[in-house]
mmCIF file of C-alpha atoms in Angstrom:
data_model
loop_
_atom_site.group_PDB
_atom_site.id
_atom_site.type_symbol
_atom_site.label_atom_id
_atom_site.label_comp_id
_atom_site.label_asym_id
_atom_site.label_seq_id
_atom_site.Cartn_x
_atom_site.Cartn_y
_atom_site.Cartn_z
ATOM 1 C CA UNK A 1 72.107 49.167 173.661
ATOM 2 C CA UNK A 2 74.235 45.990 174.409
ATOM 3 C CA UNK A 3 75.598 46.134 177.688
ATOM 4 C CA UNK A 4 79.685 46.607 177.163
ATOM 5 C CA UNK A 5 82.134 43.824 177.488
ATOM 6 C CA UNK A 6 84.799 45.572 179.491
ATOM 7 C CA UNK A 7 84.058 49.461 180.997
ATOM 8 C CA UNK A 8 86.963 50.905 183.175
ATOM 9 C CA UNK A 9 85.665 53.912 184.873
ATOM 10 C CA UNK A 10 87.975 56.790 186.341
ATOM 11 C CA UNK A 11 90.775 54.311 187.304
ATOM 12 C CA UNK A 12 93.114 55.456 189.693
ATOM 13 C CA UNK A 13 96.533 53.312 190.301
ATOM 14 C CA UNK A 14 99.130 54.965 192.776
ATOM 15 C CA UNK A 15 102.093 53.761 193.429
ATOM 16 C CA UNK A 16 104.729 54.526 196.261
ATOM 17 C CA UNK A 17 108.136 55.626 195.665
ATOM 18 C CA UNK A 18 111.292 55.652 198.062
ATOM 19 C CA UNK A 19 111.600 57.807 200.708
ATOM 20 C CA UNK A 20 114.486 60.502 200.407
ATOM 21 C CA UNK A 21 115.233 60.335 204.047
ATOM 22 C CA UNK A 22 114.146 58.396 206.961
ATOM 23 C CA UNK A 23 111.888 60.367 208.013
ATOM 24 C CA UNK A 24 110.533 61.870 204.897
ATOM 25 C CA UNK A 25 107.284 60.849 203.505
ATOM 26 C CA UNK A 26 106.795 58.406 201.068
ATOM 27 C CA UNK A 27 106.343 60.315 197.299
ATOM 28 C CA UNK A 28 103.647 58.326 195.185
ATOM 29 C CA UNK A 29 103.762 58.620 190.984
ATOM 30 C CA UNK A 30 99.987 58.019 189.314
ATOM 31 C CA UNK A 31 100.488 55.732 187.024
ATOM 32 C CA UNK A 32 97.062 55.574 186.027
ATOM 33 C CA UNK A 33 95.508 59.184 186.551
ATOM 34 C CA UNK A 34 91.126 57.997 186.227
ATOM 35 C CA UNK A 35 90.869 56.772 182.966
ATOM 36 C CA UNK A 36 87.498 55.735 181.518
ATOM 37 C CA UNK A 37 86.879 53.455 178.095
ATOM 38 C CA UNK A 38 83.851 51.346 176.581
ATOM 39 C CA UNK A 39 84.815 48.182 174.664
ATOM 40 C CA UNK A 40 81.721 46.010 173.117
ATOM 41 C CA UNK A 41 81.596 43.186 171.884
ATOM 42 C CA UNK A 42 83.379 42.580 168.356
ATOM 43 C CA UNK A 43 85.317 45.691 168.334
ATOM 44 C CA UNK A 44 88.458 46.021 169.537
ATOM 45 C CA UNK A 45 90.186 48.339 171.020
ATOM 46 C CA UNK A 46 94.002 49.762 171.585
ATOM 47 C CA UNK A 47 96.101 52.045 173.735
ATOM 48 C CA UNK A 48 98.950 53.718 172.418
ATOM 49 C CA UNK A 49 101.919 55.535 173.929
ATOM 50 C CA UNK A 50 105.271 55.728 175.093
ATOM 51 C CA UNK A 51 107.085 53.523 177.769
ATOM 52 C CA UNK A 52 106.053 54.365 181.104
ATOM 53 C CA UNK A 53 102.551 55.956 180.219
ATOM 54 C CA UNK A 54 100.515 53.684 181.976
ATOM 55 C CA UNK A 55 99.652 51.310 179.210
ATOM 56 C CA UNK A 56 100.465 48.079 181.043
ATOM 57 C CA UNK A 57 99.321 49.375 184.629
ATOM 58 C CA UNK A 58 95.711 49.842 183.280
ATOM 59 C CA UNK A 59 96.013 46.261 180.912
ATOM 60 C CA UNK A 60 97.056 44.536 184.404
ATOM 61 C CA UNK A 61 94.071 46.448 186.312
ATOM 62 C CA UNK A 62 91.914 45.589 183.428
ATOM 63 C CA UNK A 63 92.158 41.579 184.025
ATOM 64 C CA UNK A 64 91.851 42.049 187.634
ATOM 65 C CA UNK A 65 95.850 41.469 188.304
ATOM 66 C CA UNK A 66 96.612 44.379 190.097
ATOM 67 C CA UNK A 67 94.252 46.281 192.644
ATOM 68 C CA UNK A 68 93.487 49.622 191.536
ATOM 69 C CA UNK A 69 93.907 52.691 193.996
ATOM 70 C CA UNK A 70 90.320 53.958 192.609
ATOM 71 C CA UNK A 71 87.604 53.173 189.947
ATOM 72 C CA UNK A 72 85.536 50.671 188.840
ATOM 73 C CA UNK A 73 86.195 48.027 186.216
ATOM 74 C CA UNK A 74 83.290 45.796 184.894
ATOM 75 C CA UNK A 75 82.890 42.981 182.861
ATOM 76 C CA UNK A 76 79.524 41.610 181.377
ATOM 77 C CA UNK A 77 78.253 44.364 183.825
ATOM 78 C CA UNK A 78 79.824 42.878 186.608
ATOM 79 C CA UNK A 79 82.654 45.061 188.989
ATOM 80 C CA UNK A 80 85.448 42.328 189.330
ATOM 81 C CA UNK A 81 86.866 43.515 192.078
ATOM 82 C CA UNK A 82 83.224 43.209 194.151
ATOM 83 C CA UNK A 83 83.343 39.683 193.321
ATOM 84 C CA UNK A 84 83.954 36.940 195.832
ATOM 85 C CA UNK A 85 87.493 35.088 194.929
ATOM 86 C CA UNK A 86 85.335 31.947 193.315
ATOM 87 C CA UNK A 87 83.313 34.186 191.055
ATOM 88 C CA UNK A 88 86.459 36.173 190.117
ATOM 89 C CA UNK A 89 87.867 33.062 189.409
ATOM 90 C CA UNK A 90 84.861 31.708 187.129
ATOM 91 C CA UNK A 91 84.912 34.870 185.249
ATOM 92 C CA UNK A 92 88.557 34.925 184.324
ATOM 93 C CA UNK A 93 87.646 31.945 181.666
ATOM 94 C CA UNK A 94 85.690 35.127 179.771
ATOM 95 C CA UNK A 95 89.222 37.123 179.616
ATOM 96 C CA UNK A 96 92.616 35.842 179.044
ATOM 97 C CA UNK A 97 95.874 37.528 178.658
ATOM 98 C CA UNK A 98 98.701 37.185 175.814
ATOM 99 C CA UNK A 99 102.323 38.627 177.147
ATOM 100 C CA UNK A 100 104.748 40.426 175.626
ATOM 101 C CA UNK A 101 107.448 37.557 176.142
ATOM 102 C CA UNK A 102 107.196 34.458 173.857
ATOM 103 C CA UNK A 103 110.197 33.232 175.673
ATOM 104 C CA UNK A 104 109.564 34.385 179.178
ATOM 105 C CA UNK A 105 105.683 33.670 179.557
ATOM 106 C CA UNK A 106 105.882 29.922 178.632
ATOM 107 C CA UNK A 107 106.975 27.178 180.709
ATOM 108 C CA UNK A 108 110.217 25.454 179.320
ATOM 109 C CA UNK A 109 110.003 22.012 181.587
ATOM 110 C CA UNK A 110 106.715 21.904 180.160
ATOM 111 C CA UNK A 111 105.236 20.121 176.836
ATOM 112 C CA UNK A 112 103.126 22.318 174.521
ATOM 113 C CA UNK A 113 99.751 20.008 175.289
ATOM 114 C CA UNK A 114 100.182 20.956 178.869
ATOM 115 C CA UNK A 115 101.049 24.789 178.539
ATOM 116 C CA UNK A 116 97.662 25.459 176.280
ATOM 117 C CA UNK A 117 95.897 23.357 178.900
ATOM 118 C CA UNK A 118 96.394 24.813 181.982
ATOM 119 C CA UNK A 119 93.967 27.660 181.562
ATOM 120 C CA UNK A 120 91.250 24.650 181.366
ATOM 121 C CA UNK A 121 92.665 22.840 183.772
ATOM 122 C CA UNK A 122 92.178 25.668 186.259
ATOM 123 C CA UNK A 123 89.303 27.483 185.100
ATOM 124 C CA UNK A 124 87.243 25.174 182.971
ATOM 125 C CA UNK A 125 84.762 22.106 184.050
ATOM 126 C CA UNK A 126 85.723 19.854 181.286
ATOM 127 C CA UNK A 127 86.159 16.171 180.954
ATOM 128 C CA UNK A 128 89.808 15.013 180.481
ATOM 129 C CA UNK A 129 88.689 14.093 176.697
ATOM 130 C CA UNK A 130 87.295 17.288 176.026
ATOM 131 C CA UNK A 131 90.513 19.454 177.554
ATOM 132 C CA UNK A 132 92.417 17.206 174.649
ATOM 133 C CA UNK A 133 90.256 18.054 171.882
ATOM 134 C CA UNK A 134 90.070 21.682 172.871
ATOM 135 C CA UNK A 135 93.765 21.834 173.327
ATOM 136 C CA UNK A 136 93.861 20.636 169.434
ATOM 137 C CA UNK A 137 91.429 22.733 168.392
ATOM 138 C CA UNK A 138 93.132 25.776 169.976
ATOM 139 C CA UNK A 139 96.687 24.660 168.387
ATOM 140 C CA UNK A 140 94.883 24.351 164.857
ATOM 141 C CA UNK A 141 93.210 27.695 164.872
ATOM 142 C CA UNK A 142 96.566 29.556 164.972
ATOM 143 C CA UNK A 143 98.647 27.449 162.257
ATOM 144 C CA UNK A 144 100.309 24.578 164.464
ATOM 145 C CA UNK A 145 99.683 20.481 163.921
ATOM 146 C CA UNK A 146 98.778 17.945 166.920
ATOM 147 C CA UNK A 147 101.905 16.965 166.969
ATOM 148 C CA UNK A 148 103.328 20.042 168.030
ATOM 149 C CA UNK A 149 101.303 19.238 171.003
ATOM 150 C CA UNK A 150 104.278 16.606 172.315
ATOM 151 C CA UNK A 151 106.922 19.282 171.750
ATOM 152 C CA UNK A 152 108.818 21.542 174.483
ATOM 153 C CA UNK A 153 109.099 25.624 173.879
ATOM 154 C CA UNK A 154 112.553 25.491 172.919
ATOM 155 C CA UNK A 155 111.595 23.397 169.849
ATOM 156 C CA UNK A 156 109.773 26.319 168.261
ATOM 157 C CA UNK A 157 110.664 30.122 167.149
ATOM 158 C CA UNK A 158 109.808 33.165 168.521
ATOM 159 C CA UNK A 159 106.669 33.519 166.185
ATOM 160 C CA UNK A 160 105.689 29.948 166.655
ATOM 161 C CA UNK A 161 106.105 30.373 170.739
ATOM 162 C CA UNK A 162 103.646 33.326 170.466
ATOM 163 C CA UNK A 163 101.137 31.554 168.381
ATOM 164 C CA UNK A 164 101.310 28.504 171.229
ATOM 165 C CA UNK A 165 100.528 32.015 173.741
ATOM 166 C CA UNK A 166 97.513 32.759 171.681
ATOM 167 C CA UNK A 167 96.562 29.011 171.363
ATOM 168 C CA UNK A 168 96.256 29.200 175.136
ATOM 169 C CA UNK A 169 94.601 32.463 175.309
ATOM 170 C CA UNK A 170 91.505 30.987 173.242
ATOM 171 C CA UNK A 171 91.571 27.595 174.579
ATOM 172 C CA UNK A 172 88.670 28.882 177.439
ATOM 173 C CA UNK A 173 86.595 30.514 174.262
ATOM 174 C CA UNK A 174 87.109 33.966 176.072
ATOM 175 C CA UNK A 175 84.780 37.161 175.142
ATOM 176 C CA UNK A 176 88.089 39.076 175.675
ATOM 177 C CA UNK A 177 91.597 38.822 175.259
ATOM 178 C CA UNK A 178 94.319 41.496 176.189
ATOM 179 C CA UNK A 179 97.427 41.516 174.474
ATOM 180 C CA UNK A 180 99.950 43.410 176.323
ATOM 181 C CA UNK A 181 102.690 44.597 173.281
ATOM 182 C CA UNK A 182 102.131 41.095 171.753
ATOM 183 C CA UNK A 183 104.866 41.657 169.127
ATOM 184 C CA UNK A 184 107.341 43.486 170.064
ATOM 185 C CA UNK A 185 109.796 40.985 170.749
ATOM 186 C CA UNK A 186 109.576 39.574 167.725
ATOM 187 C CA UNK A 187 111.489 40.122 163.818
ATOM 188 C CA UNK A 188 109.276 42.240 161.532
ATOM 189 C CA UNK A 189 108.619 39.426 159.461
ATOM 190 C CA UNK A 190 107.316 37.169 162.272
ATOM 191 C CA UNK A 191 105.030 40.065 164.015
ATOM 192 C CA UNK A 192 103.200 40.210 160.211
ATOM 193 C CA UNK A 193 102.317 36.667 160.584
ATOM 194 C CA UNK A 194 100.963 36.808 164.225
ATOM 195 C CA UNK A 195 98.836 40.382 163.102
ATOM 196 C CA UNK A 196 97.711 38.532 160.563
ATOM 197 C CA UNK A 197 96.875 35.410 162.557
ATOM 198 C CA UNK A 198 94.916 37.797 165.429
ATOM 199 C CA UNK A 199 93.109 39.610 162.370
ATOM 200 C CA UNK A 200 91.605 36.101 161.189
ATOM 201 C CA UNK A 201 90.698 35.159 165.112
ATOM 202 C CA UNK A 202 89.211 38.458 165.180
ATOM 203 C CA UNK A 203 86.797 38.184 161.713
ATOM 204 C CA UNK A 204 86.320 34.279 162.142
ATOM 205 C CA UNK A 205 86.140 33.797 165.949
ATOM 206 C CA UNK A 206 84.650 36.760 166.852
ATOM 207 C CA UNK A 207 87.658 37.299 169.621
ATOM 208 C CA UNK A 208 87.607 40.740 171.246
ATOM 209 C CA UNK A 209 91.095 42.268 171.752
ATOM 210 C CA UNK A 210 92.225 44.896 174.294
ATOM 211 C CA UNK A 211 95.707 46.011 172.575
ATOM 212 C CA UNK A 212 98.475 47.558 174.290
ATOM 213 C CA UNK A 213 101.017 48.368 171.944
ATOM 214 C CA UNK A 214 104.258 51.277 171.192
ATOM 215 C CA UNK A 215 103.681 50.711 167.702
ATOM 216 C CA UNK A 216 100.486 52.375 165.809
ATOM 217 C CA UNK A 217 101.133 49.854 163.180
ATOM 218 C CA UNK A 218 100.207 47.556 164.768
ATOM 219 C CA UNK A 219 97.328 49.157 166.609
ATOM 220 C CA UNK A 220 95.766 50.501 163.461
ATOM 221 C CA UNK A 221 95.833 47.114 162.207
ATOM 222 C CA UNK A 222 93.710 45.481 164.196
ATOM 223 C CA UNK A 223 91.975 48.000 166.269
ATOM 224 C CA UNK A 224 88.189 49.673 165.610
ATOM 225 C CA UNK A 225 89.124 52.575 168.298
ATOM 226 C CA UNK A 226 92.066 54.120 169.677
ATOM 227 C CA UNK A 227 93.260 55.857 172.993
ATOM 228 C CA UNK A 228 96.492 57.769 173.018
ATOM 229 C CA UNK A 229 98.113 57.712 176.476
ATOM 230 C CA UNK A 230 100.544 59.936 178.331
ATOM 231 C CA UNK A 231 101.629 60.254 181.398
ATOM 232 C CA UNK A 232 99.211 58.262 182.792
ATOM 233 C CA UNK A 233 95.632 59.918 181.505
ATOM 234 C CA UNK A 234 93.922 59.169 177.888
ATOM 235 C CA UNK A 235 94.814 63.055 175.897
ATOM 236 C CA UNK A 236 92.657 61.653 172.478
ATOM 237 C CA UNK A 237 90.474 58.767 171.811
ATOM 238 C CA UNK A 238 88.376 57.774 168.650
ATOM 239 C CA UNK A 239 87.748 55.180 165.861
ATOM 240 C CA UNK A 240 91.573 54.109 164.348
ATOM 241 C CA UNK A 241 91.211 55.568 160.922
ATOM 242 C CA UNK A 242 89.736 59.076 162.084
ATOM 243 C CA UNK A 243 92.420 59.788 164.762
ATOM 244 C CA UNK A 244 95.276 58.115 162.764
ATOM 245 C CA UNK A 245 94.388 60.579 159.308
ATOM 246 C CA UNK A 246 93.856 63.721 161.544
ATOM 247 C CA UNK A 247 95.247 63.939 164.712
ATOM 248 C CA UNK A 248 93.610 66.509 167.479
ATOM 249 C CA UNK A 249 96.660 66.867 170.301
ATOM 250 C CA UNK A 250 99.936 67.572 169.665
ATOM 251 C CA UNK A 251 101.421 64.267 171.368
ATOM 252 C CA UNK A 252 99.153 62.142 168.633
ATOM 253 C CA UNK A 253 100.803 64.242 166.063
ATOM 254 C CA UNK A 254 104.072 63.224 167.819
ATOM 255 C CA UNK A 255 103.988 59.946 167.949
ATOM 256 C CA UNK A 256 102.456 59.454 164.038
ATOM 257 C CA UNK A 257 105.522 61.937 162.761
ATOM 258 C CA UNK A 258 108.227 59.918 164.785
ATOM 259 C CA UNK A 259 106.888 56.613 163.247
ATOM 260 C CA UNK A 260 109.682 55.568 160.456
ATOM 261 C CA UNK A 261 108.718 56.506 156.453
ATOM 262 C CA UNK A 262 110.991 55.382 153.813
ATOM 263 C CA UNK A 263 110.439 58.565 151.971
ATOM 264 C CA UNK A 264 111.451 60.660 154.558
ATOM 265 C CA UNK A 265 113.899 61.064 157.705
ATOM 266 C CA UNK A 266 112.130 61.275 160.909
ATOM 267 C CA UNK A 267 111.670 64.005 162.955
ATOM 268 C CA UNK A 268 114.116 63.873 165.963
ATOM 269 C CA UNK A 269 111.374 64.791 169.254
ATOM 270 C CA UNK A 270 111.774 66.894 172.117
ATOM 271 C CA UNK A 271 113.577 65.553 174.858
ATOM 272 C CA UNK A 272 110.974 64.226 177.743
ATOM 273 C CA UNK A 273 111.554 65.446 180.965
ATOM 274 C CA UNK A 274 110.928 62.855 183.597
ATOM 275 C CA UNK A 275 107.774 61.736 184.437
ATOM 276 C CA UNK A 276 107.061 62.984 187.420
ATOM 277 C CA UNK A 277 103.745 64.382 188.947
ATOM 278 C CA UNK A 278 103.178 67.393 187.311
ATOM 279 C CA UNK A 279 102.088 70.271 189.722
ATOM 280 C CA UNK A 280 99.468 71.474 187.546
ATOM 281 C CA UNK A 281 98.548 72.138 183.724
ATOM 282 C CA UNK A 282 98.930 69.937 181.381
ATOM 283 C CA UNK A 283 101.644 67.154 181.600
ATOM 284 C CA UNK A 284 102.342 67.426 177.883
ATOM 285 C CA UNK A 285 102.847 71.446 177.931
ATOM 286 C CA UNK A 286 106.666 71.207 178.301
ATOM 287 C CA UNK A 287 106.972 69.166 175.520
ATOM 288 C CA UNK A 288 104.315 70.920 173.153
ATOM 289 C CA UNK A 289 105.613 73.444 170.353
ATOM 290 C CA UNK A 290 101.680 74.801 170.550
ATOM 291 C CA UNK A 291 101.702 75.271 174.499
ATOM 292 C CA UNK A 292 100.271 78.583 175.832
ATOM 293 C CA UNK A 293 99.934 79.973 179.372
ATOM 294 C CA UNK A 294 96.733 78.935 179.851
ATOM 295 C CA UNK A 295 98.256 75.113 179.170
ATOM 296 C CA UNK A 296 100.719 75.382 182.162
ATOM 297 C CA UNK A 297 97.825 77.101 184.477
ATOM 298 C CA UNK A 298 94.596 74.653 184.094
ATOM 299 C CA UNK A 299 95.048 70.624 182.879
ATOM 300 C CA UNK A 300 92.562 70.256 179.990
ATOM 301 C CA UNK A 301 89.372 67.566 180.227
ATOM 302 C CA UNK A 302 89.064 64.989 177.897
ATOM 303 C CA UNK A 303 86.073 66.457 175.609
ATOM 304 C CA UNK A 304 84.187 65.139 172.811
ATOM 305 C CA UNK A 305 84.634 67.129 169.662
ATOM 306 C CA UNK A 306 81.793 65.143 166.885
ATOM 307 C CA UNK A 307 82.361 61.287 165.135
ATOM 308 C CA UNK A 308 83.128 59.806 168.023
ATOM 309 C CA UNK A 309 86.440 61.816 168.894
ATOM 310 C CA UNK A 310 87.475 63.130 171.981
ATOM 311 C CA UNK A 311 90.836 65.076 172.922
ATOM 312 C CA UNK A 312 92.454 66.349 176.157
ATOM 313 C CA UNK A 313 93.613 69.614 174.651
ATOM 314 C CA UNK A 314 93.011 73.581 175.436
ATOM 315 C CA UNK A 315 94.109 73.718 171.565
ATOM 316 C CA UNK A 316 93.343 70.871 169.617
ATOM 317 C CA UNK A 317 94.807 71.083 166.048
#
């Protein structure tokens, strides 16, 4: 078997809260609870689920951003976070990040030739000719013309400002890039084109993507395999079409019937209570319509059920 591009193994991120008094101890929320996944190479992979699940907590820990409390995340077979700061730095030219923010995540004082550069600049050995022809190359393979190059952000729309945040995600050739709800921000009509333009990287280029994503649209669209997250753990995982067509836990089910159908109203959900460490059972009982006892008692394991499936659920439908 090919050894996997990324593996994240029981990751563990804490974080601490305020104190209620001054003397009271500090509270801590797990906003990653030891979640595992395989991605190889040439088959992407997304995470799905609602605001404040964890999704962009375990993207940030997944490109080395963010120290995890526990677990183990390798690259290429290599734990990044047992790497000495030069070799972490060498290896970040194999992964590169696209934001959420077309507006936020480039630099306005900066022209567009400079923006898709920098990754080069700072990671790459490349002659000053070759960072120019790369920079081209990288502006051509997601729709835009060299002389877009001489422009400044504000010249361009919110679709074209996320292709120039693509350009410069390929611009180092990475094995991996991880798109962190790459568009959201954007008009329906715009996020087609840049799924689109990501679906062509991803058949001709061979690129790699690590989705994060709200939207199952979207993941479905580009993603081989699936995780569904909530509150902080991975309750179903398997290959997009499979889990999509016949969902195993309840909160899958959730999310697919809330998504909006033009032949039908959408279901209004159960209000969430807040997301606060759960003192045992499963996190998802209070809001599940199939919760039993045994669901508030014991937390279920993620198991494998057969074709590559694998649910976190007592009951699975």
């Amino acid at each position: 078997m090919t050894v996997p591009l990324l593996e994240v193994v029981d990751l563990v991120k804490l974080y601490r809260l305020p104190r209620a008094g001054w003397f009271a101890p500090h509270p801590t929320r797990r906003a990653v609870d030891g979640v595992s996944l395989t991605i190889h190479p040439g088959r992407s992979f997304g995470v799905v689920g609602e605001s404040g699940s964890g999704k962009s907590t375990l993207a940030r820990a997944a490109m080395a951003l963010e120290q995890p409390t526990a677990g183990i995340v390798r690259l290429d077979g290599h734990s990044l976070f047992d790497l000495a700061p030069r070799a972490l730095r060498a290896a970040r030219a194999e992964m590169q990040m696209i934001f959420q923010d077309p507006y936020g995540s480039l630099d306005p004082r900066q022209r567009v030739r400079r923006i898709v550069a920098e990754p080069l600049i700072n990671l790459a050995h490349v002659t000053r000719v070759q960072r120019a022809a790369r920079v081209l190359e990288a502006l051509r393979a997601v729709g835009l013309t060299a002389t877009d190059a001489d422009k400044y952000p504000h010249e361009f729309s919110g679709g074209q400002r996320q292709r120039i945040a693509i350009a410069r995600a390929l611009v180092t050739r990475p094995k991996l890039v991880v798109a962190d709800e790459p568009v959201s921000a954007l008009d329906v009509s715009i996020q087609a084109q840049v799924l689109n333009l990501m679906s062509d990287l991803q058949r001709e280029a061979g690129v790699t993507f690590f989705l994060i994503s709200h939207d199952l649209a979207v993941v479905g669209h580009l993603c081989d395999d699936v995780a569904v997250m909530f509150h902080g753990r991975f309750v179903e995982t398997g290959p997009a079409a499979a889990l999509f067509k016949a969902p195993k836990h309840p909160y899958t089910r959730e999310l697919i019937d809330a998504a909006p159908k033009l032949e039908e109203a959408p279901i209004v959900a159960v209000d969430a209570p807040p997301n606060e460490e759960a003192p045992g059972g499963c996190a998802y009982a209070a809001r599940c319509r199939f919760a039993q006892s045994r669901c508030r008692e014991a937390a279920p394991a993620l198991r494998p059920l057969g074709d590559g499936r694998s649910v976190a659920c007592h009951f699975p439908l």
